[in-house]
GROMACS .gro file of C-alpha atoms in nm:
model
   71
    1UNK     CA    1   2.564   0.624  -4.167
    2UNK     CA    2   2.798   0.623  -3.880
    3UNK     CA    3   2.797   0.380  -3.605
    4UNK     CA    4   2.583   0.141  -3.762
    5UNK     CA    5   2.604  -0.230  -3.623
    6UNK     CA    6   2.516  -0.536  -3.808
    7UNK     CA    7   2.261  -0.780  -3.622
    8UNK     CA    8   2.485  -1.068  -3.647
    9UNK     CA    9   2.774  -0.877  -3.483
   10UNK     CA   10   2.554  -0.768  -3.196
   11UNK     CA   11   2.409  -1.094  -3.154
   12UNK     CA   12   2.767  -1.276  -3.135
   13UNK     CA   13   2.854  -1.010  -2.894
   14UNK     CA   14   2.550  -1.080  -2.675
   15UNK     CA   15   2.598  -1.440  -2.715
   16UNK     CA   16   2.945  -1.461  -2.607
   17UNK     CA   17   2.861  -1.256  -2.278
   18UNK     CA   18   2.574  -1.500  -2.206
   19UNK     CA   19   2.824  -1.781  -2.240
   20UNK     CA   20   3.058  -1.621  -2.025
   21UNK     CA   21   2.804  -1.555  -1.770
   22UNK     CA   22   2.646  -1.902  -1.770
   23UNK     CA   23   2.984  -2.072  -1.766
   24UNK     CA   24   3.105  -1.849  -1.451
   25UNK     CA   25   2.786  -1.951  -1.291
   26UNK     CA   26   2.797  -2.330  -1.359
   27UNK     CA   27   3.162  -2.317  -1.242
   28UNK     CA   28   3.071  -2.167  -0.917
   29UNK     CA   29   2.781  -2.427  -0.857
   30UNK     CA   30   3.038  -2.719  -0.967
   31UNK     CA   31   3.278  -2.581  -0.729
   32UNK     CA   32   3.044  -2.558  -0.446
   33UNK     CA   33   2.882  -2.906  -0.486
   34UNK     CA   34   3.104  -3.070  -0.724
   35UNK     CA   35   3.363  -3.367  -0.664
   36UNK     CA   36   3.612  -3.152  -0.475
   37UNK     CA   37   3.361  -2.984  -0.245
   38UNK     CA   38   3.461  -3.177   0.032
   39UNK     CA   39   3.793  -2.974   0.061
   40UNK     CA   40   3.603  -2.656   0.121
   41UNK     CA   41   3.591  -2.517   0.477
   42UNK     CA   42   3.314  -2.320   0.634
   43UNK     CA   43   3.526  -2.030   0.807
   44UNK     CA   44   3.242  -1.843   0.925
   45UNK     CA   45   3.103  -2.133   1.096
   46UNK     CA   46   3.460  -2.198   1.233
   47UNK     CA   47   3.517  -1.856   1.360
   48UNK     CA   48   3.191  -1.849   1.536
   49UNK     CA   49   3.233  -2.173   1.676
   50UNK     CA   50   3.589  -2.077   1.806
   51UNK     CA   51   3.407  -1.758   1.972
   52UNK     CA   52   3.151  -1.936   2.138
   53UNK     CA   53   3.421  -2.160   2.297
   54UNK     CA   54   3.608  -1.839   2.381
   55UNK     CA   55   3.919  -1.998   2.204
   56UNK     CA   56   4.189  -1.740   2.128
   57UNK     CA   57   4.324  -1.811   1.776
   58UNK     CA   58   4.614  -1.691   1.592
   59UNK     CA   59   4.595  -1.643   1.208
   60UNK     CA   60   4.908  -1.773   1.006
   61UNK     CA   61   5.087  -1.874   1.335
   62UNK     CA   62   5.179  -1.494   1.356
   63UNK     CA   63   5.049  -1.240   1.629
   64UNK     CA   64   4.898  -0.947   1.418
   65UNK     CA   65   4.847  -0.717   1.711
   66UNK     CA   66   5.077  -0.433   1.659
   67UNK     CA   67   5.071  -0.315   2.020
   68UNK     CA   68   5.263  -0.635   2.104
   69UNK     CA   69   5.532  -0.602   1.848
   70UNK     CA   70   5.877  -0.463   1.944
   71UNK     CA   71   6.038  -0.268   1.629
   0.00000   0.00000   0.00000
């Protein structure tokens, strides 16, 4: 028969995908609440706070408004 897959091969394939999935989720949780989570910034909260205060901000010290650029 063509295309017959052994049960052990199929189990190994699903197990490796499962390990990859759960390790990715685990890494994401560790990054969010782990020891270095204090380095993370809430950029959405910062941006909405700047809009509330009507502060004009510039990204990366460059003005990205093409209308003001002289070429």
